PDB file of C-alpha atoms in Angstrom:
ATOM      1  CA  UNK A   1     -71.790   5.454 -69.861  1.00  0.00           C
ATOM      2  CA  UNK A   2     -68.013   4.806 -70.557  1.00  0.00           C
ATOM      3  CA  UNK A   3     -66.547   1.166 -69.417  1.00  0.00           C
ATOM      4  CA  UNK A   4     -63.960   0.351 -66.912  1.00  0.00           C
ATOM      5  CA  UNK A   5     -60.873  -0.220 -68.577  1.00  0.00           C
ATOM      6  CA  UNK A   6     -59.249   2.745 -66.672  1.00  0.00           C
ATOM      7  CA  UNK A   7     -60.101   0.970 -63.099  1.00  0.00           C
ATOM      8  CA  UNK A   8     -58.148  -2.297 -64.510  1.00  0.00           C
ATOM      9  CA  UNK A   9     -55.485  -0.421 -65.940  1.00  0.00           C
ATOM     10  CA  UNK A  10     -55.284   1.257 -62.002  1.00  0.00           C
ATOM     11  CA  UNK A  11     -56.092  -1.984 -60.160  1.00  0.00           C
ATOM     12  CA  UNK A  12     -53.075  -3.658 -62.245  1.00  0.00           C
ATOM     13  CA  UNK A  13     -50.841  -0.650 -61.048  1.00  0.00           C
ATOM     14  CA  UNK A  14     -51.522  -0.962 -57.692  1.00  0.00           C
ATOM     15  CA  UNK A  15     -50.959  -4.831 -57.232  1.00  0.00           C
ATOM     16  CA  UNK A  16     -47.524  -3.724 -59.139  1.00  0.00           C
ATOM     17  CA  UNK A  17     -46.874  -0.884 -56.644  1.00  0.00           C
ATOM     18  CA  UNK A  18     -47.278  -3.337 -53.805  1.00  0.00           C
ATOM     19  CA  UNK A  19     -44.976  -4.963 -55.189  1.00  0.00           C
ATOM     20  CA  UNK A  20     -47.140  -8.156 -56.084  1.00  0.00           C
ATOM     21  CA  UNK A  21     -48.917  -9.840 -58.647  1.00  0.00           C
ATOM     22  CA  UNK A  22     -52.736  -9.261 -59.243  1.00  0.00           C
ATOM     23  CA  UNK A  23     -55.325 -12.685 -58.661  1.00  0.00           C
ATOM     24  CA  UNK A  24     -57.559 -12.602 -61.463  1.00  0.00           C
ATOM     25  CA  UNK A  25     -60.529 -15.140 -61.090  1.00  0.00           C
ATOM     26  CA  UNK A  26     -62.400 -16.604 -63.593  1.00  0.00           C
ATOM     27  CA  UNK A  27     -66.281 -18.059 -63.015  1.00  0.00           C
ATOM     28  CA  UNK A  28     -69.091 -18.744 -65.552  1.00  0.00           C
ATOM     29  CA  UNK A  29     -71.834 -16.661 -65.255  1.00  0.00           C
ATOM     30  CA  UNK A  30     -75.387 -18.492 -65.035  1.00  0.00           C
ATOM     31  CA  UNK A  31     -73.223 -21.113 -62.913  1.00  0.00           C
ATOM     32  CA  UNK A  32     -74.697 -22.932 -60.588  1.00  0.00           C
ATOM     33  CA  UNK A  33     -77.643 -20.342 -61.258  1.00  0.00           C
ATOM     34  CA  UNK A  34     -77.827 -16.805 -62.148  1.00  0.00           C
ATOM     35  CA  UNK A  35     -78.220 -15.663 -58.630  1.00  0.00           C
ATOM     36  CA  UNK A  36     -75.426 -17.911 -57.304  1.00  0.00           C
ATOM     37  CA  UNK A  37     -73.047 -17.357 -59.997  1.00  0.00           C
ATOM     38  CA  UNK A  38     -73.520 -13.714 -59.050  1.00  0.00           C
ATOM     39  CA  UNK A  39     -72.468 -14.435 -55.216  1.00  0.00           C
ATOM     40  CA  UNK A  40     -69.582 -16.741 -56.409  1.00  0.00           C
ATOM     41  CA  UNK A  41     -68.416 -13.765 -58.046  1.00  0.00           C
ATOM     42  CA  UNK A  42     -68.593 -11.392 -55.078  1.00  0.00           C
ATOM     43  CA  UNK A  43     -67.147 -14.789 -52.224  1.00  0.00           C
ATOM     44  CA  UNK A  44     -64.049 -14.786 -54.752  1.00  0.00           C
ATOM     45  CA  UNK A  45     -63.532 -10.831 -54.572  1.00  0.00           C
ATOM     46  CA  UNK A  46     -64.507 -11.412 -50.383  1.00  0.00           C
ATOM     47  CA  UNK A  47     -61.380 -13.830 -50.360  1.00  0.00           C
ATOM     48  CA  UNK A  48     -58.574 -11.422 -52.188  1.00  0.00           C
ATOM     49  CA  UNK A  49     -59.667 -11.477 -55.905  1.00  0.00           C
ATOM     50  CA  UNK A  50     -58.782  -7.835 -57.504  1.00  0.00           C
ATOM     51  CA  UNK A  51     -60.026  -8.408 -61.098  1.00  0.00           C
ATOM     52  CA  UNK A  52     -62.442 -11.347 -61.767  1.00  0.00           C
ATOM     53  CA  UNK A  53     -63.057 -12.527 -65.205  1.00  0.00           C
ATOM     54  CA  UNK A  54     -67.229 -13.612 -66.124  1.00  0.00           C
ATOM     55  CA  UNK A  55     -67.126 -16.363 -68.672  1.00  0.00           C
ATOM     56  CA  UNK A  56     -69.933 -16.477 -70.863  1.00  0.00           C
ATOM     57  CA  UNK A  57     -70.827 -19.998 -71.690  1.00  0.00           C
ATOM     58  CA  UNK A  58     -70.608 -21.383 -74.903  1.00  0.00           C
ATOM     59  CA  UNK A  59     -71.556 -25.266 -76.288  1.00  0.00           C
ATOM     60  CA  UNK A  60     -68.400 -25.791 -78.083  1.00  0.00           C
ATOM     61  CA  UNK A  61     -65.834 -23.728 -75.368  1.00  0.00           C
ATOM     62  CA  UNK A  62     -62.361 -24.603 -77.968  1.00  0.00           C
ATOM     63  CA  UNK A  63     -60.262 -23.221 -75.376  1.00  0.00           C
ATOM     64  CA  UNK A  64     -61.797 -24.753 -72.383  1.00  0.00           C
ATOM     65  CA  UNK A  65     -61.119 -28.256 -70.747  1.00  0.00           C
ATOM     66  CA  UNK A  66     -64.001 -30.478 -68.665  1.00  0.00           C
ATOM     67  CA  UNK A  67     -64.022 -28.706 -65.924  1.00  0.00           C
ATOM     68  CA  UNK A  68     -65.198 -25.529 -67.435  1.00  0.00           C
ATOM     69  CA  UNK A  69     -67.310 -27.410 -70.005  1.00  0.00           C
ATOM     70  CA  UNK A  70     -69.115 -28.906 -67.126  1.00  0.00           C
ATOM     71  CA  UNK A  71     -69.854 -25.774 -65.645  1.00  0.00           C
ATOM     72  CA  UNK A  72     -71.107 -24.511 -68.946  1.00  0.00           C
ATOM     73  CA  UNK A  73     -72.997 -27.048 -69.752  1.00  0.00           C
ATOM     74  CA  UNK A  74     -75.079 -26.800 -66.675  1.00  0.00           C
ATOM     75  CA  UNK A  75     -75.712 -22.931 -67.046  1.00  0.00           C
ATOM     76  CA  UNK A  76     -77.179 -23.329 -70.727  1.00  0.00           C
ATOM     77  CA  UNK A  77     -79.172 -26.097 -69.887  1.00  0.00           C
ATOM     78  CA  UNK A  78     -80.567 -23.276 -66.766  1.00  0.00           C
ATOM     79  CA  UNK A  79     -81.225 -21.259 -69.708  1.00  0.00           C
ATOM     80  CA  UNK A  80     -78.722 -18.840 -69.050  1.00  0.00           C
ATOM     81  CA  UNK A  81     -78.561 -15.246 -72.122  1.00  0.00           C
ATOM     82  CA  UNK A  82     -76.304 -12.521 -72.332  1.00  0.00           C
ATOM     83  CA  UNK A  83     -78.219 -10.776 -70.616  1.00  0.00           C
ATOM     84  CA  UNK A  84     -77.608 -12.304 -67.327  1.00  0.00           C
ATOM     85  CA  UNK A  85     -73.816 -12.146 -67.842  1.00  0.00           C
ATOM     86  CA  UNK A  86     -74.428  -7.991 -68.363  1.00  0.00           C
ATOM     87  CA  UNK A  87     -76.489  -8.489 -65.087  1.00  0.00           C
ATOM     88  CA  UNK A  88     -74.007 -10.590 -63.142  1.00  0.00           C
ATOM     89  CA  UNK A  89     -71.207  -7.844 -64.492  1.00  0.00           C
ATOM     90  CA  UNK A  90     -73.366  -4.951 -62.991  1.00  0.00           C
ATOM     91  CA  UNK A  91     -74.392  -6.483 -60.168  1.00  0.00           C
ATOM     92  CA  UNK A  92     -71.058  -8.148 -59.337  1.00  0.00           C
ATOM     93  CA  UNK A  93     -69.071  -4.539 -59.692  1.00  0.00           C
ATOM     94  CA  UNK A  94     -71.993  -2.830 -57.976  1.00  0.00           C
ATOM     95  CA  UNK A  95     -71.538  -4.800 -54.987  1.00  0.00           C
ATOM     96  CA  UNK A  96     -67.646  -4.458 -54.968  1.00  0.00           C
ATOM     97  CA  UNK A  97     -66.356  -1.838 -57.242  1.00  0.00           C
ATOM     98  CA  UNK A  98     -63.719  -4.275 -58.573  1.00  0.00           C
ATOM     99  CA  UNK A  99     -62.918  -4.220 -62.292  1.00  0.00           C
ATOM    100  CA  UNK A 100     -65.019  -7.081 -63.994  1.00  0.00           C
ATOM    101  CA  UNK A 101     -64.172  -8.224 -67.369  1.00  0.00           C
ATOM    102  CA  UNK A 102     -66.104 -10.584 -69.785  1.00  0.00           C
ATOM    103  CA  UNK A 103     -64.171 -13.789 -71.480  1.00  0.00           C
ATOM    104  CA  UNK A 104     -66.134 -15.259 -74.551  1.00  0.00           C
ATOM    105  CA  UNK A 105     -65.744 -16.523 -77.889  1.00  0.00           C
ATOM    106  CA  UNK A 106     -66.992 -14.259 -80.769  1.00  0.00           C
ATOM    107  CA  UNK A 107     -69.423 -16.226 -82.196  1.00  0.00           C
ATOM    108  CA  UNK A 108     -72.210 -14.479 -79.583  1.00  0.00           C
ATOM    109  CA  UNK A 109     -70.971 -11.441 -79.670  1.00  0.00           C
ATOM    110  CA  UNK A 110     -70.987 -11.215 -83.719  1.00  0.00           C
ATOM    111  CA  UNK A 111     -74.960 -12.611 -83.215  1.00  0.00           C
ATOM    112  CA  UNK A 112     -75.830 -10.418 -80.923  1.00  0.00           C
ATOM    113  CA  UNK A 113     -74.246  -7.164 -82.688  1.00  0.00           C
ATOM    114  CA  UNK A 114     -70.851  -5.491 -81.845  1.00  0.00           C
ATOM    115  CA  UNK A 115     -71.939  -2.282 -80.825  1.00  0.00           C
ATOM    116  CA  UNK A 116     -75.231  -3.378 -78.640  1.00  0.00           C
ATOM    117  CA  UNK A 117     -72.806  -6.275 -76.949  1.00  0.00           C
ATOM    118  CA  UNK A 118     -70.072  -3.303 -76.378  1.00  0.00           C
ATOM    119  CA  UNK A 119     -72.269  -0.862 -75.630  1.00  0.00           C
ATOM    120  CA  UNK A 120     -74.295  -2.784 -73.025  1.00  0.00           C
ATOM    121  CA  UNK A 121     -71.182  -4.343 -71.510  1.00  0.00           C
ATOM    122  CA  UNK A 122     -70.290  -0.390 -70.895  1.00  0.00           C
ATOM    123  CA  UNK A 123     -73.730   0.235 -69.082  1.00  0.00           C
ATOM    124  CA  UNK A 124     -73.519  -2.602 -66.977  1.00  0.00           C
ATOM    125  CA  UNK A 125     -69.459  -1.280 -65.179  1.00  0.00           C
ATOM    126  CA  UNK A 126     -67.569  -3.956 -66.955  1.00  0.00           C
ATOM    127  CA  UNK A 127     -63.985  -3.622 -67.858  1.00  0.00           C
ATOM    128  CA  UNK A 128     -63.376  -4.766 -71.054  1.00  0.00           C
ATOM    129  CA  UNK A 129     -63.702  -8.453 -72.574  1.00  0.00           C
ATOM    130  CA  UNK A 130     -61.222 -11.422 -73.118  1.00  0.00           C
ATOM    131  CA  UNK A 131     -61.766 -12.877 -76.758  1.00  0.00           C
ATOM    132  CA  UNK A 132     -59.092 -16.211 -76.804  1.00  0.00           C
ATOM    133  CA  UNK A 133     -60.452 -16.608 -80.686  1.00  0.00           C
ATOM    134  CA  UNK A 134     -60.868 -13.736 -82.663  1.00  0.00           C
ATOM    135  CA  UNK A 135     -58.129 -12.938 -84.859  1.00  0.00           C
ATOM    136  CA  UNK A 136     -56.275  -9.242 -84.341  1.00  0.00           C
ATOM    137  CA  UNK A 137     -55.958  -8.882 -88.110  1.00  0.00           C
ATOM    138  CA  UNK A 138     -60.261  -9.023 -87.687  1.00  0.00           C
ATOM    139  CA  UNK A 139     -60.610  -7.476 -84.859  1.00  0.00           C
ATOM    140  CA  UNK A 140     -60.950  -3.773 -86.496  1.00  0.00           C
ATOM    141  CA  UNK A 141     -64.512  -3.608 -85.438  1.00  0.00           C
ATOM    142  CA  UNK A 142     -64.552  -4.794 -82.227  1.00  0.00           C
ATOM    143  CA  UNK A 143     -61.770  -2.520 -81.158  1.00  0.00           C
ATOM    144  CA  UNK A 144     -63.674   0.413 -82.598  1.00  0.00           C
ATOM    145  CA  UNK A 145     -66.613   0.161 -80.235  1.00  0.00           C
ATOM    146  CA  UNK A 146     -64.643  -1.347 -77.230  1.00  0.00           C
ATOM    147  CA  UNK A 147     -62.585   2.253 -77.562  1.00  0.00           C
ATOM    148  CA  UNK A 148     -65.266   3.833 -78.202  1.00  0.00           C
ATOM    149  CA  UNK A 149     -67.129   2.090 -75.126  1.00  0.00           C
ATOM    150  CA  UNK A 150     -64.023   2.695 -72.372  1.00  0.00           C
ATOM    151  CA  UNK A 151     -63.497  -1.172 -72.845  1.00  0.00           C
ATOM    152  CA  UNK A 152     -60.352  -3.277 -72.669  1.00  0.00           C
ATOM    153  CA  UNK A 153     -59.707  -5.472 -75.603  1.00  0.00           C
ATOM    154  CA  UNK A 154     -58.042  -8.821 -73.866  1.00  0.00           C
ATOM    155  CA  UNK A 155     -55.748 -11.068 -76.243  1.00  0.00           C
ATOM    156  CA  UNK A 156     -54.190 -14.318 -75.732  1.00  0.00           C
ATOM    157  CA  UNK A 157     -50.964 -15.512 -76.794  1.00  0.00           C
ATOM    158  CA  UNK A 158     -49.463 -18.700 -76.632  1.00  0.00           C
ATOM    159  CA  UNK A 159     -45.981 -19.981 -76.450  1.00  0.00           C
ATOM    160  CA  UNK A 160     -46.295 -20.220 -79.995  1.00  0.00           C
ATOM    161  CA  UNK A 161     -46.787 -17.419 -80.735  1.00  0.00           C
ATOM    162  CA  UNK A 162     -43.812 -16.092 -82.952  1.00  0.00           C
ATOM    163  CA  UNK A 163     -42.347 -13.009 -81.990  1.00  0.00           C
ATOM    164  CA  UNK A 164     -43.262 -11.009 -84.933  1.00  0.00           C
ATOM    165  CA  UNK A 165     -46.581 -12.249 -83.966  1.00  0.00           C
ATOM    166  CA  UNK A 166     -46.839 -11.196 -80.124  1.00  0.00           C
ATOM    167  CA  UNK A 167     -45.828  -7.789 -81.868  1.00  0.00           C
ATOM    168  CA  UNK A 168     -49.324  -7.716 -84.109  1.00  0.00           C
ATOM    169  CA  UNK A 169     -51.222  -9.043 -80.611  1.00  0.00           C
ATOM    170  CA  UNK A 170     -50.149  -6.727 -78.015  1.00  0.00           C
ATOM    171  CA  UNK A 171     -49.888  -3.386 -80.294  1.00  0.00           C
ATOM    172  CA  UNK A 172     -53.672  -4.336 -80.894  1.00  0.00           C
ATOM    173  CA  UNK A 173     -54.626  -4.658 -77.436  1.00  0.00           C
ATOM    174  CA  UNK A 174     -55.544  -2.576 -74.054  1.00  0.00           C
ATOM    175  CA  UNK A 175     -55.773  -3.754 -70.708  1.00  0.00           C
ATOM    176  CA  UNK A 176     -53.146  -6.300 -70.283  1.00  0.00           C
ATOM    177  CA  UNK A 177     -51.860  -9.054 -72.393  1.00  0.00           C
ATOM    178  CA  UNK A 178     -53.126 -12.788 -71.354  1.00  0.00           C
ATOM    179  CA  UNK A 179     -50.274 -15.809 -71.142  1.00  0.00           C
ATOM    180  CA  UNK A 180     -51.575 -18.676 -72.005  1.00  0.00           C
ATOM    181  CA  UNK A 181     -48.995 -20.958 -70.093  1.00  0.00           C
ATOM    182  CA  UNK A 182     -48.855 -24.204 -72.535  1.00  0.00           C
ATOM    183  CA  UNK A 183     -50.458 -25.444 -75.420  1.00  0.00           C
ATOM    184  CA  UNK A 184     -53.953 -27.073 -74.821  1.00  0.00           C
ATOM    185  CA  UNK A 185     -57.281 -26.205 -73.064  1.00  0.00           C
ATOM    186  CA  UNK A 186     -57.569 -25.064 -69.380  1.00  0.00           C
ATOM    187  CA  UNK A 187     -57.518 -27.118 -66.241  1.00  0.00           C
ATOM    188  CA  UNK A 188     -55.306 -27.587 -62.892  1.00  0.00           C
ATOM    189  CA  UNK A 189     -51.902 -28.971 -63.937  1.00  0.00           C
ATOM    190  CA  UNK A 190     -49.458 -29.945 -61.190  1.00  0.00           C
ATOM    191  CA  UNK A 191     -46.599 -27.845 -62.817  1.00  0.00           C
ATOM    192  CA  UNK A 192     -47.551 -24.473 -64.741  1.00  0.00           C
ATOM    193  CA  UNK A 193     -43.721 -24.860 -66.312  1.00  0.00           C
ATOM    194  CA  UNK A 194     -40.946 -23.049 -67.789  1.00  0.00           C
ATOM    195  CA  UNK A 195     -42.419 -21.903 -71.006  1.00  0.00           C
ATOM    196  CA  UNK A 196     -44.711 -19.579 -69.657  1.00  0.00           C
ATOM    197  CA  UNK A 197     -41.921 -17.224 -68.059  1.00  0.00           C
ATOM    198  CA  UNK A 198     -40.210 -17.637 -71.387  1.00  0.00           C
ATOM    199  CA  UNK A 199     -43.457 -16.425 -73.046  1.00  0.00           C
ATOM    200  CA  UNK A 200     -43.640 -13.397 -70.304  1.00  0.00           C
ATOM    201  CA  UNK A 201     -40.451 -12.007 -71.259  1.00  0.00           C
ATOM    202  CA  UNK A 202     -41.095 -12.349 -74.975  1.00  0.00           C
ATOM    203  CA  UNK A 203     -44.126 -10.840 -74.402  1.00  0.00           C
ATOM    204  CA  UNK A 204     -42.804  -7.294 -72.011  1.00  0.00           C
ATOM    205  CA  UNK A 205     -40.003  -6.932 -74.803  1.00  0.00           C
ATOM    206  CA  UNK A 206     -43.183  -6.121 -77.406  1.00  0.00           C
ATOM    207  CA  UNK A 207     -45.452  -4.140 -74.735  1.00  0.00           C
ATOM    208  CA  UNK A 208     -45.748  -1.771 -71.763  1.00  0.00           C
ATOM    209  CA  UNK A 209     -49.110  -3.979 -70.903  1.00  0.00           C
ATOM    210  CA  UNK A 210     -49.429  -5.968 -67.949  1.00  0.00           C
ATOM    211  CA  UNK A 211     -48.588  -9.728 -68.795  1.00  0.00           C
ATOM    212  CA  UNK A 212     -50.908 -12.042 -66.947  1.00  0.00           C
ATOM    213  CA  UNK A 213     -50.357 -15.689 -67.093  1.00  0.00           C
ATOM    214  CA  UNK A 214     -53.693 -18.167 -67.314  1.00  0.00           C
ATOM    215  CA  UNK A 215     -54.132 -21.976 -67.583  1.00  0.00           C
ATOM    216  CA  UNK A 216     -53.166 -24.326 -64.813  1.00  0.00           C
ATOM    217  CA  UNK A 217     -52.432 -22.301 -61.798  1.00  0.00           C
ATOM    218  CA  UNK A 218     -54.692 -23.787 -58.974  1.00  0.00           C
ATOM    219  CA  UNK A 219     -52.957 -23.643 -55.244  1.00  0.00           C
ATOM    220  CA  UNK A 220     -51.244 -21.080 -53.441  1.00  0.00           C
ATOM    221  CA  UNK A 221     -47.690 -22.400 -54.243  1.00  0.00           C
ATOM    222  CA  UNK A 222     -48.135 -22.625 -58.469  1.00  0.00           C
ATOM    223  CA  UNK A 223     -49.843 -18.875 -57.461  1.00  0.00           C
ATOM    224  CA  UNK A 224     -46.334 -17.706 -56.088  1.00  0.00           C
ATOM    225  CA  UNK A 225     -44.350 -19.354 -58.959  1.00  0.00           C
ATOM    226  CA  UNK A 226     -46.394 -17.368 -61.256  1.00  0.00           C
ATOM    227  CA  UNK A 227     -46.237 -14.152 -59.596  1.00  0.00           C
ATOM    228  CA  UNK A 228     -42.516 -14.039 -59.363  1.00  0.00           C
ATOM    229  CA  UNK A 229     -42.708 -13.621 -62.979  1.00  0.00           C
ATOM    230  CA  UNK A 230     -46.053 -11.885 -64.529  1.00  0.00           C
ATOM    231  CA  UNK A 231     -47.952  -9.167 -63.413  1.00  0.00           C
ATOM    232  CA  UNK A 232     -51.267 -11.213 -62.636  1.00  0.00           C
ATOM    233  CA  UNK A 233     -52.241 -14.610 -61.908  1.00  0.00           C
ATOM    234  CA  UNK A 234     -55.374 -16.082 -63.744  1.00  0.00           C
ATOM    235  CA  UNK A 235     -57.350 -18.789 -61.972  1.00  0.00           C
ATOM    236  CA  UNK A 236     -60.356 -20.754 -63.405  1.00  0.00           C
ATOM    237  CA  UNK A 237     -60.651 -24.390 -63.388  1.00  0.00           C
ATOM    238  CA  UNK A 238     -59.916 -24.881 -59.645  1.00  0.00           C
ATOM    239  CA  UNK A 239     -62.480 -22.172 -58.802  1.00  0.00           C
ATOM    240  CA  UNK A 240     -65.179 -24.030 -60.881  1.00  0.00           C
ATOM    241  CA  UNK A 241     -64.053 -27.369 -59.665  1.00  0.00           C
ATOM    242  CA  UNK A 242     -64.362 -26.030 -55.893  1.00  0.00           C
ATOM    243  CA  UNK A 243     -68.211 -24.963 -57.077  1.00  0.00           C
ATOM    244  CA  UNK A 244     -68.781 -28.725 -58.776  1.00  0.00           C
ATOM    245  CA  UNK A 245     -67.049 -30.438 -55.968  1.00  0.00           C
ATOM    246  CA  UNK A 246     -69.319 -28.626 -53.202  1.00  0.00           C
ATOM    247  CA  UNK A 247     -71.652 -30.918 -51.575  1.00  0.00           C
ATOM    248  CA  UNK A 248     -74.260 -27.179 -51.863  1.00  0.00           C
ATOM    249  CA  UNK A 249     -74.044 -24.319 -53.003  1.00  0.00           C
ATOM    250  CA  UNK A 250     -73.472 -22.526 -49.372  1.00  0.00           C
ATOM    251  CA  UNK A 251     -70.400 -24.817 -49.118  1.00  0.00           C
ATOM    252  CA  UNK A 252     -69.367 -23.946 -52.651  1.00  0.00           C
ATOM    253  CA  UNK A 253     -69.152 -20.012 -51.986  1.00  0.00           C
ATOM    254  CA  UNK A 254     -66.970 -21.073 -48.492  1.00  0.00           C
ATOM    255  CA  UNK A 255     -64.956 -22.995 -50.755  1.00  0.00           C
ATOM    256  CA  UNK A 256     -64.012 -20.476 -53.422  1.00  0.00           C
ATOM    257  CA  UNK A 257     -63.489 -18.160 -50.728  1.00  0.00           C
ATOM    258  CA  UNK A 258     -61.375 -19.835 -49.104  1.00  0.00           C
ATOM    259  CA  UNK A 259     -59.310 -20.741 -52.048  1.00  0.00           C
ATOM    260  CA  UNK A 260     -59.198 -16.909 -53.136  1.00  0.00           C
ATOM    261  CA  UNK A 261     -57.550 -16.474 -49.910  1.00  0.00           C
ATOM    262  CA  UNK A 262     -55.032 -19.073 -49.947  1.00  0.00           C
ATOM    263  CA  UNK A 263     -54.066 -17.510 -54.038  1.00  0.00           C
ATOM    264  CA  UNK A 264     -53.838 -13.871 -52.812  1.00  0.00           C
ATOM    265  CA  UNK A 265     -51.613 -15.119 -50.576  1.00  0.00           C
ATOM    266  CA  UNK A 266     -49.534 -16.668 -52.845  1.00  0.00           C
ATOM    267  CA  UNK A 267     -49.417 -13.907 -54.880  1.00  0.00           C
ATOM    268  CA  UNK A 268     -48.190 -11.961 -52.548  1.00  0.00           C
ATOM    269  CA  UNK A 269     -44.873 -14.367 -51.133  1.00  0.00           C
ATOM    270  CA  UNK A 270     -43.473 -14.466 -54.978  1.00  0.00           C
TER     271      UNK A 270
END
């Protein structure tokens, strides 16, 4: 079975055509549990989500801040495996037929073997994968199967990145191109700041990708800042920190909801 990277590439160009910016969530798998982190997934789509990343939790997240660590921490110590982030991929694009994609450092996918991790990923409807630390100039293999698999191969630059360097990044991948808006980890920020639509049109003069723009978007007005510049608005931390803050887990799906709602709507008055 071939991947989804040609539902992103479409669900990107329609967002565009509307003449909008896509909302891109991102949530943990195995967060709170499995089974809820699987109906987070589908109350975020439910609220105006059109691509929703599925982070796959790691012990030592580099790129992450507290929020997500928390949220990590609690779905290793449920015993959460990679194979309940393929389930929570199928099941979540099952459900909704929205283009799921998988963010996660390289150290499980290199244990677990390239072409089962690709290959699997594939089976299950998802999109492609995010990988915020593996270098392009190793990323031969990967890209091999991912192409080979129908996958989208996600990289992230930073503002700074050199322009030379973007070059390298985007020619090497498919999908679109994720902005990381400032230097440091992710988490809500009050201001999501200049240098990321500096970074956006540095980016677009290297690639015909999509340039979405991650790390401290988290209310409707930062959403409409973001979207009058890139073509997609990442959100994480506040949807995890709308989960942690929930008093259960009933209230935590209204919550994230809710706050899908009030981002597709700012994504939409850029």
């Amino acid at each position: 079975m071939s991947g989804n990277i040609e539902l992103l590439s479409t669900t990107l160009a329609a967002a565009k055509a509307e003449g909008r910016a896509a909302l891109i969530a991102y949530l943990p798998a195995g967060f709170p549990t499995v089974d809820g982190g699987i109906e987070a997934v589908k109350a975020v789509i439910a609220g105006g989500a059109d691509v929703v990343e599925i982070g796959l939790p790691h012990s030592d997240p580099v790129l992450d801040g507290p929020v997500i660590q928390t949220a990590d921490d609690i779905a290793l110590r449920g015993g959460v495996r990679i194979a309940d982030v393929m389930r929570t991929v199928r099941e979540a694009y099952e459900a909704t037929g929205v283009p799921i994609l998988v963010m996660t450092y390289w150290n499980p996918i290199d244990r677990y073997g390239v072409e089962r991790f690709t290959a699997e990923l594939a089976e299950a409807g998802g999109a492609g994968c995010i990988l915020p630390d593996l270098p392009v100039q190793e990323s031969a293999l990967w890209r091999e199967h991912a192409e080979k698999h129908g996958l989208a191969t996600v990289f992230v630059v930073a503002p700074s990145s050199q322009d030379a360097r973007l070059a390298t990044i985007t020619a090497a991948g498919s999908g679109f191109v994720y902005a990381a808006s400032l230097m440091g980890v992710t988490g809500t920020r009050a201001s999501v700041g200049a240098q990321a639509q500096e970074l956006v049109g540095r980016t677009r003069a290297t690639t015909d990708l999509p340039v979405c723009v991650g790390l401290g978007v988290s209310n409707a007005e930062q959403a409409a800042e973001v979207a009058g510049f890139a073509d997609g608005v990442i959100v994480g931390s506040a949807f995890v920190k709308a989960m942690l803050d929930a008093p259960d887990e009933t209230a935590g799906l209204d919550a994230v909801r809710s706050l899908a709602g009030e981002l597709a709507q700012g994504v939409r008055k850029r």
